[in-house]
Tab-separated table of C-alpha atoms in Angstrom:
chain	number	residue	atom	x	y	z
J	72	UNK	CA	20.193	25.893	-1.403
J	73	UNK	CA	20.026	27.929	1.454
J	74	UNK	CA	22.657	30.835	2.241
J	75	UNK	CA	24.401	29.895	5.397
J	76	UNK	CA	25.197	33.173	7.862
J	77	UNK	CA	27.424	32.983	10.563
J	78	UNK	CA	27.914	35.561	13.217
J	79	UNK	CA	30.912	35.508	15.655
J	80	UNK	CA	31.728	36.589	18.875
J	81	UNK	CA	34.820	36.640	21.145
J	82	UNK	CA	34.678	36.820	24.631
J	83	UNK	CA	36.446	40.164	24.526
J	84	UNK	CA	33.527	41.462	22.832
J	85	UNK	CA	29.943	42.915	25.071
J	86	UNK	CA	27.175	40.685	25.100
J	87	UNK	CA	25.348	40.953	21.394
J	88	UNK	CA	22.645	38.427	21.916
J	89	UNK	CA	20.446	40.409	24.428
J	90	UNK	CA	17.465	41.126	22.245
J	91	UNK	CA	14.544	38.385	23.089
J	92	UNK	CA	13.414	38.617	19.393
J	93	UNK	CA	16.783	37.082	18.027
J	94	UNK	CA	17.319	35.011	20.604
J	95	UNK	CA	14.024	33.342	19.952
J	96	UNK	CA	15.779	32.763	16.131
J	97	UNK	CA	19.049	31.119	17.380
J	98	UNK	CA	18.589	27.399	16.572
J	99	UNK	CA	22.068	26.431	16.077
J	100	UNK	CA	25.786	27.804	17.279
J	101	UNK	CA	28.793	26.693	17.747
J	102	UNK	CA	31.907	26.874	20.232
J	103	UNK	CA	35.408	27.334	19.863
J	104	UNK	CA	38.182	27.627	23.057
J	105	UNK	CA	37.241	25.492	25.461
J	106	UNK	CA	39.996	23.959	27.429
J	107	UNK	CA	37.833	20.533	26.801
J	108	UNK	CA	38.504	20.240	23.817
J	109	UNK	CA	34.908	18.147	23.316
J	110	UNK	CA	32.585	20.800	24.021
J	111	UNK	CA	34.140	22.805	21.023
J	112	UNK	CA	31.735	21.947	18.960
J	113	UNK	CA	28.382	22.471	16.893
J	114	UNK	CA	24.786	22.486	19.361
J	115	UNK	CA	21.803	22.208	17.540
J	116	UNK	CA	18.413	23.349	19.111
J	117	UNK	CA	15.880	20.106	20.388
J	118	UNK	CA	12.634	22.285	21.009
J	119	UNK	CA	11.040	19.287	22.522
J	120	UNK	CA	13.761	18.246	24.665
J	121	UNK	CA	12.877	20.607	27.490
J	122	UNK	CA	15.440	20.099	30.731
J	123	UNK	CA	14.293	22.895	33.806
J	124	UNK	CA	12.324	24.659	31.841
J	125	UNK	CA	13.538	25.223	28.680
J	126	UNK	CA	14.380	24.046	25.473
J	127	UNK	CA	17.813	22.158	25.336
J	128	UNK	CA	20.740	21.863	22.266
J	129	UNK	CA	22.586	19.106	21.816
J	130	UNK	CA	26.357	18.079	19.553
J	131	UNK	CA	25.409	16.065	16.992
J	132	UNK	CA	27.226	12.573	18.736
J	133	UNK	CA	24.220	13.564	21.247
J	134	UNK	CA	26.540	13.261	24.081
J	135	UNK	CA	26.952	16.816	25.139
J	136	UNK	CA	24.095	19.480	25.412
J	137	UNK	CA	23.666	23.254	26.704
J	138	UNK	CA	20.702	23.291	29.111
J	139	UNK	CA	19.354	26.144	31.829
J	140	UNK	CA	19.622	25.795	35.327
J	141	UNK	CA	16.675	27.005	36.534
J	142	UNK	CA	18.044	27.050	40.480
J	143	UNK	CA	21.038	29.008	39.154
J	144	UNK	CA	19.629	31.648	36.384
J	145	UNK	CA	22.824	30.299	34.636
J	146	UNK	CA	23.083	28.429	30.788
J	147	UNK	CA	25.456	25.433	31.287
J	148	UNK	CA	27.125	22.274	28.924
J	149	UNK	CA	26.950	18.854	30.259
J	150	UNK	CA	27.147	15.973	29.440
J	151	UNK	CA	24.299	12.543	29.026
J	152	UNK	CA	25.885	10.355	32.097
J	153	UNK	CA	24.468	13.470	33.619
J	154	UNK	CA	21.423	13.761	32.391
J	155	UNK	CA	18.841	12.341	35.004
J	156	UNK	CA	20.493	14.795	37.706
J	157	UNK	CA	19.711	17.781	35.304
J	158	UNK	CA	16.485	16.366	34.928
J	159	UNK	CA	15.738	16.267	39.011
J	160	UNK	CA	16.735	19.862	39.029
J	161	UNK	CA	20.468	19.548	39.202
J	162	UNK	CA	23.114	21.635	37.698
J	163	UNK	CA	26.000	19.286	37.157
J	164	UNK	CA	27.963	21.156	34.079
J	165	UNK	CA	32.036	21.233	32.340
J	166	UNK	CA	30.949	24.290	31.720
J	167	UNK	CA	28.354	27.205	32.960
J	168	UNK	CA	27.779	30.982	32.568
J	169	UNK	CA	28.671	33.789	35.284
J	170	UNK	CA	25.415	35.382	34.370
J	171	UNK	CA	22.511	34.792	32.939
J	172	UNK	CA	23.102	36.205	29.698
J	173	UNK	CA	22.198	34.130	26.382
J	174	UNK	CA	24.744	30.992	25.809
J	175	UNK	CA	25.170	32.422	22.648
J	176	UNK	CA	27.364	35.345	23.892
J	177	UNK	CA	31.041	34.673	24.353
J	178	UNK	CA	32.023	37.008	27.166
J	179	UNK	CA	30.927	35.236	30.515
J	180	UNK	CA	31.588	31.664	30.179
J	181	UNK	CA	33.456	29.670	33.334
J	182	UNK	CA	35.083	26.558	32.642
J	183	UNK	CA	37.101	24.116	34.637
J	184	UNK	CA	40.743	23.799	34.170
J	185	UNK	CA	43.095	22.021	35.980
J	186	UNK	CA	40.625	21.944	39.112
J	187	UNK	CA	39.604	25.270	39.333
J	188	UNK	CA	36.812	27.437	37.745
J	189	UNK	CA	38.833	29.803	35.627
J	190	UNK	CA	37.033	32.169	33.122
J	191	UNK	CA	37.096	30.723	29.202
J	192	UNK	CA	38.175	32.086	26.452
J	193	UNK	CA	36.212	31.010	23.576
J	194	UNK	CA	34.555	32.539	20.780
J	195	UNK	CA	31.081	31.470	19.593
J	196	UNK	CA	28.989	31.622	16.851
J	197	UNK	CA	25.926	31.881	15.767
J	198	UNK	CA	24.570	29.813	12.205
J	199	UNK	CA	21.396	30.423	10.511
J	200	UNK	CA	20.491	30.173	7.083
J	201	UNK	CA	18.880	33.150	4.947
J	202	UNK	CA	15.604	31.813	3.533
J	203	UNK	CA	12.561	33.308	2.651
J	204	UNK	CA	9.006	32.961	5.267
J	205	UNK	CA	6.920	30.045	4.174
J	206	UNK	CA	4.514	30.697	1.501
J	207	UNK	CA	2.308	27.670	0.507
J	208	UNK	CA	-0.779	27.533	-1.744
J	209	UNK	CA	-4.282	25.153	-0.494
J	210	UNK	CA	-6.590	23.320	-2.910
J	211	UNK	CA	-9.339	21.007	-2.718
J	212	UNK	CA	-11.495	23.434	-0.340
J	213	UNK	CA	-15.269	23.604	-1.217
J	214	UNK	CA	-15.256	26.696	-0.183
J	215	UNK	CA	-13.065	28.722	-3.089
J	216	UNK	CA	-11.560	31.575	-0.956
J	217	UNK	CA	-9.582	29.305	0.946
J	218	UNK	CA	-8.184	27.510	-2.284
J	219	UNK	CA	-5.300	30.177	-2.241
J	220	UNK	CA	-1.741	31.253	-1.467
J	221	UNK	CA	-1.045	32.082	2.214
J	222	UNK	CA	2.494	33.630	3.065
J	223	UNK	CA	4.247	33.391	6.459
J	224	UNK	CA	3.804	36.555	9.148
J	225	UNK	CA	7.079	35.751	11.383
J	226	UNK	CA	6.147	38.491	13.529
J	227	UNK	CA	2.573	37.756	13.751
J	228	UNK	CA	1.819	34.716	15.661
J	229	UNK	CA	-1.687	33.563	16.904
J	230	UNK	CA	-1.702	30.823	19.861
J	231	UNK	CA	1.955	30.861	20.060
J	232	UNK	CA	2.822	30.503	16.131
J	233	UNK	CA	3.344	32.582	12.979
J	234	UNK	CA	0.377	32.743	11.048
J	235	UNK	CA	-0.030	32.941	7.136
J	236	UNK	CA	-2.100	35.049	4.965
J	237	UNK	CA	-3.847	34.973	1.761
J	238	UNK	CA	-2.656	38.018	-0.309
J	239	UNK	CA	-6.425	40.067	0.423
J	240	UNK	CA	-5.728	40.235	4.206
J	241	UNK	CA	-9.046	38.337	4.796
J	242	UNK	CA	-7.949	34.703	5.724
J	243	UNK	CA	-5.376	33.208	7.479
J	244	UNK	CA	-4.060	29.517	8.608
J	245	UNK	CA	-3.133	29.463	12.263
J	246	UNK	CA	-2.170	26.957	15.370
J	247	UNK	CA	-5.981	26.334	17.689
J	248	UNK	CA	-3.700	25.356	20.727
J	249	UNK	CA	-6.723	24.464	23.030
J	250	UNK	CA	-7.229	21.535	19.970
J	251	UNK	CA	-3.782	21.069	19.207
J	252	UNK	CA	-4.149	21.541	15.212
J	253	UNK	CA	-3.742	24.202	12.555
J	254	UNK	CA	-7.339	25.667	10.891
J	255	UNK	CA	-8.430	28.246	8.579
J	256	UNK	CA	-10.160	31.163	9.730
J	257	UNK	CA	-11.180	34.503	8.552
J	258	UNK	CA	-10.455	38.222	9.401
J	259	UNK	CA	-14.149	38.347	10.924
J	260	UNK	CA	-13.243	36.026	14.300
J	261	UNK	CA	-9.568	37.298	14.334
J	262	UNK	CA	-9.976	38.950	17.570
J	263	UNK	CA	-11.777	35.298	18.638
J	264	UNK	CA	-8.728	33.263	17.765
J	265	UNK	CA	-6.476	36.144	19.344
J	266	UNK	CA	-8.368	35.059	22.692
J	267	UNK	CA	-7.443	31.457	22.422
J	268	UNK	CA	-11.001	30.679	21.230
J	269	UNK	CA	-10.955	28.184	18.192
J	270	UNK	CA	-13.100	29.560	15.337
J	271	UNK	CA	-12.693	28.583	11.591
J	272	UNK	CA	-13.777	27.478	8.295
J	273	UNK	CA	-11.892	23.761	8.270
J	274	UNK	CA	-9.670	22.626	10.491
J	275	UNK	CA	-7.153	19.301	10.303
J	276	UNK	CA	-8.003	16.274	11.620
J	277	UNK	CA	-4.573	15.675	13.496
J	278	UNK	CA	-1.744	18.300	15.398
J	279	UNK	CA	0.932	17.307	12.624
J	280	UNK	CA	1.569	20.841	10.245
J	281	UNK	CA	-0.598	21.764	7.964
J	282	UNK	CA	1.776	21.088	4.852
J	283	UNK	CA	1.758	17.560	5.349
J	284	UNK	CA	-0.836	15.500	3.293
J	285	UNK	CA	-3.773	14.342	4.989
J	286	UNK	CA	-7.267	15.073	5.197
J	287	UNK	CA	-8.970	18.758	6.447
J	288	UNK	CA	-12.647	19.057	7.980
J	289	UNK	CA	-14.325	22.145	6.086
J	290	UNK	CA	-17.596	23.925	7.173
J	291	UNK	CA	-20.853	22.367	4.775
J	292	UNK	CA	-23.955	23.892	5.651
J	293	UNK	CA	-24.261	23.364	9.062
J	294	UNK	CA	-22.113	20.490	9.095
J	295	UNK	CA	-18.895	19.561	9.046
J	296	UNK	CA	-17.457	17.319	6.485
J	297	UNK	CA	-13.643	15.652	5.741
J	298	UNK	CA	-12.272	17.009	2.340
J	299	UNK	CA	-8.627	15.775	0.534
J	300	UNK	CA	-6.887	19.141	0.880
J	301	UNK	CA	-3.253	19.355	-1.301
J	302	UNK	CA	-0.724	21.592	-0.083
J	303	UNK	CA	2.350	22.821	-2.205
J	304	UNK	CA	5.202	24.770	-1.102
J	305	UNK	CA	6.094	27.757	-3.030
J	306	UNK	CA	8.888	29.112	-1.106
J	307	UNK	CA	10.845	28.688	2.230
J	308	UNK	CA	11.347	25.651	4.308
J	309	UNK	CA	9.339	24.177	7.161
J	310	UNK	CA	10.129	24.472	10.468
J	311	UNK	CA	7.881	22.692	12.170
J	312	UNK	CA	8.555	22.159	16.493
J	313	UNK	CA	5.127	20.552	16.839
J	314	UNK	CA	5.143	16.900	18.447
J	315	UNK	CA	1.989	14.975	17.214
J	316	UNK	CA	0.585	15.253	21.087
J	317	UNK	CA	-2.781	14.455	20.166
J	318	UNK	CA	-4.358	13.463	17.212
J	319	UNK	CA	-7.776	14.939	16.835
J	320	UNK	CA	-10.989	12.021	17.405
J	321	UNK	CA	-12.145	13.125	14.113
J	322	UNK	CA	-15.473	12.686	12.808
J	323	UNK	CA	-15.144	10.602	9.952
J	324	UNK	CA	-17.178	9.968	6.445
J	325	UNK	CA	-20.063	8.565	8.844
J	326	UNK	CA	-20.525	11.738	10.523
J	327	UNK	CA	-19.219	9.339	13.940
J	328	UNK	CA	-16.258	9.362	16.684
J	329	UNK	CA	-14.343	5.840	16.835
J	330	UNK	CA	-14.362	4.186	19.992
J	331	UNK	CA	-11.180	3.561	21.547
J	332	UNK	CA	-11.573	-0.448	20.594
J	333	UNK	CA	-12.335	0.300	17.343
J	334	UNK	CA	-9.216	2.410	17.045
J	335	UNK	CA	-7.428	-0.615	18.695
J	336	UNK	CA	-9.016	-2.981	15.969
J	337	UNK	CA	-7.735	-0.236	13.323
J	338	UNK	CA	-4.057	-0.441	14.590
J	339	UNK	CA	-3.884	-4.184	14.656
J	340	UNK	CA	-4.637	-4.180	10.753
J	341	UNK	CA	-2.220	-2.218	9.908
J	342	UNK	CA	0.075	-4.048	11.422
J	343	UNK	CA	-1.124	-7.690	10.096
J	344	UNK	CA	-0.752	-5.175	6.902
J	345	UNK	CA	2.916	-4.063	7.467
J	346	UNK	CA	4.849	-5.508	10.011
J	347	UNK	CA	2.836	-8.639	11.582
J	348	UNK	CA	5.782	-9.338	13.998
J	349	UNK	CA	4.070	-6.077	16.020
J	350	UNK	CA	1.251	-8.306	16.877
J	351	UNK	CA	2.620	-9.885	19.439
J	352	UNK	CA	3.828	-6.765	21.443
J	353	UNK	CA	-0.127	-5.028	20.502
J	354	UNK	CA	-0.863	-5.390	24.415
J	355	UNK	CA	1.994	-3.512	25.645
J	356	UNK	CA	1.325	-1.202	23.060
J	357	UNK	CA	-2.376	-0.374	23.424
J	358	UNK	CA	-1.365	-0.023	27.204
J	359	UNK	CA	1.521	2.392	26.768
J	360	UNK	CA	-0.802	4.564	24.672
J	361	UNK	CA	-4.431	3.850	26.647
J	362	UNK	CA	-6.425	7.171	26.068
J	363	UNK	CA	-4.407	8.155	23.533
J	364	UNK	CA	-5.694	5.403	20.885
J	365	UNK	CA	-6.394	7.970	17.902
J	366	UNK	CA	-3.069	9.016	18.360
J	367	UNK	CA	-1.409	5.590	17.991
J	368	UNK	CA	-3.521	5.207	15.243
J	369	UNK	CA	-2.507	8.084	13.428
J	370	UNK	CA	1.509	7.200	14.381
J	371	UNK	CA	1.199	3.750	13.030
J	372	UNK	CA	-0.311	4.967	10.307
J	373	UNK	CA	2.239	7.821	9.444
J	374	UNK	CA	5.210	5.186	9.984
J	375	UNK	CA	4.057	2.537	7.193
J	376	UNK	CA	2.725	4.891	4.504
J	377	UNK	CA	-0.865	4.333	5.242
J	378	UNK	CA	-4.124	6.650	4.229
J	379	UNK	CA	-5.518	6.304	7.991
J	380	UNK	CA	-9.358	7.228	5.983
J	381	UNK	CA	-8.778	4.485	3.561
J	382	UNK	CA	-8.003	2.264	6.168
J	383	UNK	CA	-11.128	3.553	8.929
J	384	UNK	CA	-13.738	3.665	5.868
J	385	UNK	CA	-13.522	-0.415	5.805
J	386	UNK	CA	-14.780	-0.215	9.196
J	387	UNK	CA	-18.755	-1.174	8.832
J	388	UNK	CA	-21.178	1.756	9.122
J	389	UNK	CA	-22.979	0.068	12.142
J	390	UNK	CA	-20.015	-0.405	14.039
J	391	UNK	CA	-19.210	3.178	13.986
J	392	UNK	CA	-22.715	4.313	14.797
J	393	UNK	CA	-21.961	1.905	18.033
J	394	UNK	CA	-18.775	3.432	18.941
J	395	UNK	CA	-20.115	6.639	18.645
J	396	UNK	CA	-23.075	6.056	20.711
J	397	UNK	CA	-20.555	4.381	22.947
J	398	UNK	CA	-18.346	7.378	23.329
J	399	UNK	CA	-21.172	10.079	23.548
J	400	UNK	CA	-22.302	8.172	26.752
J	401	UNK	CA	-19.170	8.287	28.246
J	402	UNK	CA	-18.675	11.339	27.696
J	403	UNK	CA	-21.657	12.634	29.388
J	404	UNK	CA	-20.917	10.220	32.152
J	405	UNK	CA	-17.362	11.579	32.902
J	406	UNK	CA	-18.908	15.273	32.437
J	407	UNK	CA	-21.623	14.780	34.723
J	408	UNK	CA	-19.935	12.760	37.290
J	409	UNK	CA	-22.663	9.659	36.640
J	410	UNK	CA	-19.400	7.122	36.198
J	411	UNK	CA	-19.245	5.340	39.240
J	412	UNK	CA	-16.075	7.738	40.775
J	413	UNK	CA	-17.304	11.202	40.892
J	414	UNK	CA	-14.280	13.208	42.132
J	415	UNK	CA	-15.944	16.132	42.123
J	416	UNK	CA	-18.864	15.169	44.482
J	417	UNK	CA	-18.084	17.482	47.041
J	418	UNK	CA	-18.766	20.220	44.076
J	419	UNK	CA	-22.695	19.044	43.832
J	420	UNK	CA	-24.025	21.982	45.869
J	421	UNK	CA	-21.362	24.326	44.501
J	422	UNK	CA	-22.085	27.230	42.307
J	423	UNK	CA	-18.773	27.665	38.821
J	424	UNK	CA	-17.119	30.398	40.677
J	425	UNK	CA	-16.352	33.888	39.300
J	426	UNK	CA	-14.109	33.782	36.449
J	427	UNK	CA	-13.022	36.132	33.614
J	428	UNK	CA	-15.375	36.332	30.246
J	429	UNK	CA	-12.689	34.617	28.195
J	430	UNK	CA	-12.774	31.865	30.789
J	431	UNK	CA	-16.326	31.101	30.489
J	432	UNK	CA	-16.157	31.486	26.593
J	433	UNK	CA	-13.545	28.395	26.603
J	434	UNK	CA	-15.594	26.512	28.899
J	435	UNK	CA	-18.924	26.982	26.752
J	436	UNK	CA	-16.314	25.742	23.866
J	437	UNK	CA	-15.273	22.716	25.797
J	438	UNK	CA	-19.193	21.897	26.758
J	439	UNK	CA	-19.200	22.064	22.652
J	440	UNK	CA	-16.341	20.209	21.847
J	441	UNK	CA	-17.800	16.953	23.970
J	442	UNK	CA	-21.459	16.883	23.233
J	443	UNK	CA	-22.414	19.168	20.013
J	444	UNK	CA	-18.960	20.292	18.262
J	445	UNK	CA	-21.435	21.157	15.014
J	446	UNK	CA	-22.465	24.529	17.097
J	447	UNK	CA	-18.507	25.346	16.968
J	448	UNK	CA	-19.025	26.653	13.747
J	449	UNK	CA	-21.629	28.981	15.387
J	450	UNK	CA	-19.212	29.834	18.740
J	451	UNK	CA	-18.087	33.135	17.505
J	452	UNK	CA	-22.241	34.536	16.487
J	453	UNK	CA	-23.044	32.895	20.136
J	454	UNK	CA	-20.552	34.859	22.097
J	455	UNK	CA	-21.229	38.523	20.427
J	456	UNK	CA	-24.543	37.891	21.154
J	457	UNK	CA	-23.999	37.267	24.541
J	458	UNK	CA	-21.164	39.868	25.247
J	459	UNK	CA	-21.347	41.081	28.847
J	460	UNK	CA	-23.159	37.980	29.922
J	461	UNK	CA	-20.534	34.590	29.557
J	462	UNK	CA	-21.708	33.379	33.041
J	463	UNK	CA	-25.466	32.884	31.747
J	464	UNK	CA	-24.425	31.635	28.842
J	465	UNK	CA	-21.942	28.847	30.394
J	466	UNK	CA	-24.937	27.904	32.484
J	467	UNK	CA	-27.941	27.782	29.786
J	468	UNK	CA	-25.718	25.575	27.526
J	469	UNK	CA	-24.414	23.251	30.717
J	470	UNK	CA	-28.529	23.111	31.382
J	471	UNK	CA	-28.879	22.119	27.836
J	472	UNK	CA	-26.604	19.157	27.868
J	473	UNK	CA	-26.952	17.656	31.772
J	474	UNK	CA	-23.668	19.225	32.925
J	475	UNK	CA	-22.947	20.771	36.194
J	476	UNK	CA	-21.448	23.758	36.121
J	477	UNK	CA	-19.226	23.799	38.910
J	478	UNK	CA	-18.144	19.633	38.288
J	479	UNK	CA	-17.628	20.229	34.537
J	480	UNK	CA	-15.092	23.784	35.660
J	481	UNK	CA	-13.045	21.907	38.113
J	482	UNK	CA	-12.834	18.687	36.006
J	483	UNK	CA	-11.889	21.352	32.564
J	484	UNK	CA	-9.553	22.692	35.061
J	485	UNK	CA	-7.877	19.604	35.941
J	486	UNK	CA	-7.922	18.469	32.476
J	487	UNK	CA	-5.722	21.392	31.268
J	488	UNK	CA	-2.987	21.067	33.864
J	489	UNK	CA	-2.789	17.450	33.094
J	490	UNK	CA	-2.428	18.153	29.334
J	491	UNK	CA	0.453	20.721	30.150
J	492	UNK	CA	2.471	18.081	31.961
J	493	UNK	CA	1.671	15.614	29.463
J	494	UNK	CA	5.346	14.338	28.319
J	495	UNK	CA	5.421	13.882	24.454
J	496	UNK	CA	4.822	10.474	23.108
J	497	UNK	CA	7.640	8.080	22.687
């Protein structure tokens, strides 16, 4: 088991939790002193329960919760009646700091007693548990180099995560946060992947962590094919924050995306599989999660202990050559503005306007990702080769594939800020 550390603090100490580093460790602490006597008590870090801004902790009755006040500069504890105030930008709070030092410090906490705002005594304290950084070991790679152990880099994170390393220094796993899923890559495109580029040797097929079984896309030739990947822990414990945001359209055995229909089709046989009282709700459901239908998939299939590839390889070749087809058109349609709606019409005599060289590399990516994602494998040889010149390359490859530059930039844009705001899935 792990060793549990606890470090205290009263409030007649100085503030001790001023270094960002540690703070960015503190998951869970708890208070003592309070005058209400129910916010003495343990808060446990919700990474994906954001309120103004930043990650919230909640008491484990989930009634009571430390959040930032964002209009104030100020760490507070509230309460859920509450809750839809803090989450219009409100700071309603039993409890709230005279600065805007770290809740984790003691000295600086107000509290309200008998009426008035009075300083509180209290004493806090931070809980953590010594454990060692994850180290895992990969196999069922055709390629053997990757068939190793990788150990956890805390301090070295790629994309916004740690990465791990094989013990030569020359791969690595890491988080592609432009797709939303962990991959493989090599020393060789580090500096790529530092950029937010997405280069790599096999990448999953979904954003859930890479220790969890399912199955990995690895480089074959110039192709890309699914392989069963096993993943064993050798030490530490996963902490993984990562909602499942978006699960990856994969290309499956057939080489083919799935329509969003025939990921419907997919869902409602699990279901008549595992829980056939679902069927009658399916509407409600595909409507809740329309555009996001891989996703569901993936969900459903994760909640009843189903191989989603077993279950999309009884789909009939033709019908995924269909879909595909299906998709591919759409695709260009929605690039190219030939859907009907063109948003971006007023764009059709604009020219992409300047932008920085890392810009233009993710937008030659994105022209990839919809219409050729084989020539991913080639992005990083592509963009040394063209190394001073990202413009002409963003406009040879939107030439290539019927794109206009300027439409396919703003709708890219547009696409990104709507992913940020994206709330997780329920």
């Amino acid at each position: 088991p792990d060793l549990q550390v606890v470090f205290r603090s009263a409030s007649s100490h100085p503030p001790r939790w001023e270094d960002p580093v540690v703070q960015k460790a503190i998951t869970t602490v708890e208070f003592h002193g309070f005058s209400m006597k129910e916010l003495n008590t343990r808060y446990h870090l919700r990474p994906n329960e954001v309120l103004q801004g930043r990650p919230s902790l909640w008491d484990t009755s989930g009634v009571y919760f430390i959040y930032w006040q964002q209009s104030m500069r100020r760490w507070a504890i509230c309460d859920l009646k509450c809750l839809e105030a803090v989450r219009s930008g409100q700071s309603p709070g039993w409890a709230y700091r005279a600065d805007s030092g770290h809740f984790a410090n003691a000295c600086g906490w107000v509290e309200t007693r008998n009426g008035e705002w009075v300083d509180a005594i209290v004493e806090t304290a931070v809980i953590s548990a010594s454990v060692r950084g994850l180290k895992v070991e990969l196999r069922g790679f055709t390629k053997q180099d990757l068939n190793t152990q990788y150990v956890e880099r805390a301090d070295d994170e790629i994309q916004g995560k740690p990465s791990l390393w094989d013990t030569s220094g020359a791969y690595f796993i890491y988080w592609q946060e432009s797709m939303k899923r962990w991959a493989i890559c090599d020393t060789v495109s580090l500096d790529l992947a530092r950029s937010g580029l997405a280069p790599g040797w096999a990448y999953r097929k979904d954003s859930q962590h890479f220790t969890r079984a399912n199955t990995w896309m690895e480089v074959w030739g110039k192709e890309w094919r699914p392989c069963k990947v096993q993943c064993r822990i050798l030490e530490g414990v996963v902490r993984d924050s990562t909602p499942l945001v978006k699960a990856e359209y994969a290309e499956e055995a057939a080489g083919t995306h799935l329509s969003a229909q025939q990921y419907q089709a997919l869902v409602r046989k699990v279901y008549e599989m595992k829980n056939p009282t679902k069927l009658a709700d399916l509407d409600l459901i595909y409507e809740k999660y329309n555009g996001r239908e891989p996703e569901l998939f993936q969900q459903v299939c994760d909640k009843y202990g189903v191989d989603a590839d077993e279950v999309a390889a009884q789909m009939p070749h033709t019908a995924l050559e269909v879909g595909a087809e299906t998709d591919e058109r759409t695709a260009r349609r929605a690039a190219t503005g030939e859907d009907g709606g063109d948003r971006f019409a007023h764009l059709e005599g604009a020219e992409v306007p300047e932008l920085k060289a890392s810009e233009f590399a993710l937008l030659v990516q994105a022209v990839y990702e919809r219409f050729n994602p084989k020539k991913l494998q080639d992005l990083g040889r592509i963009l040394a080769k063209f190394r001073g010149k990202e413009r002409e390359l963003y406009l040879e490859v939107c030439k290539k594939y019927g794109v206009h530059p300027a439409k396919f930039h703003a709708r890219h844009q547009e696409e990104g800020e709507a992913q940020g705001q994206m709330a997780e899935p329920a």
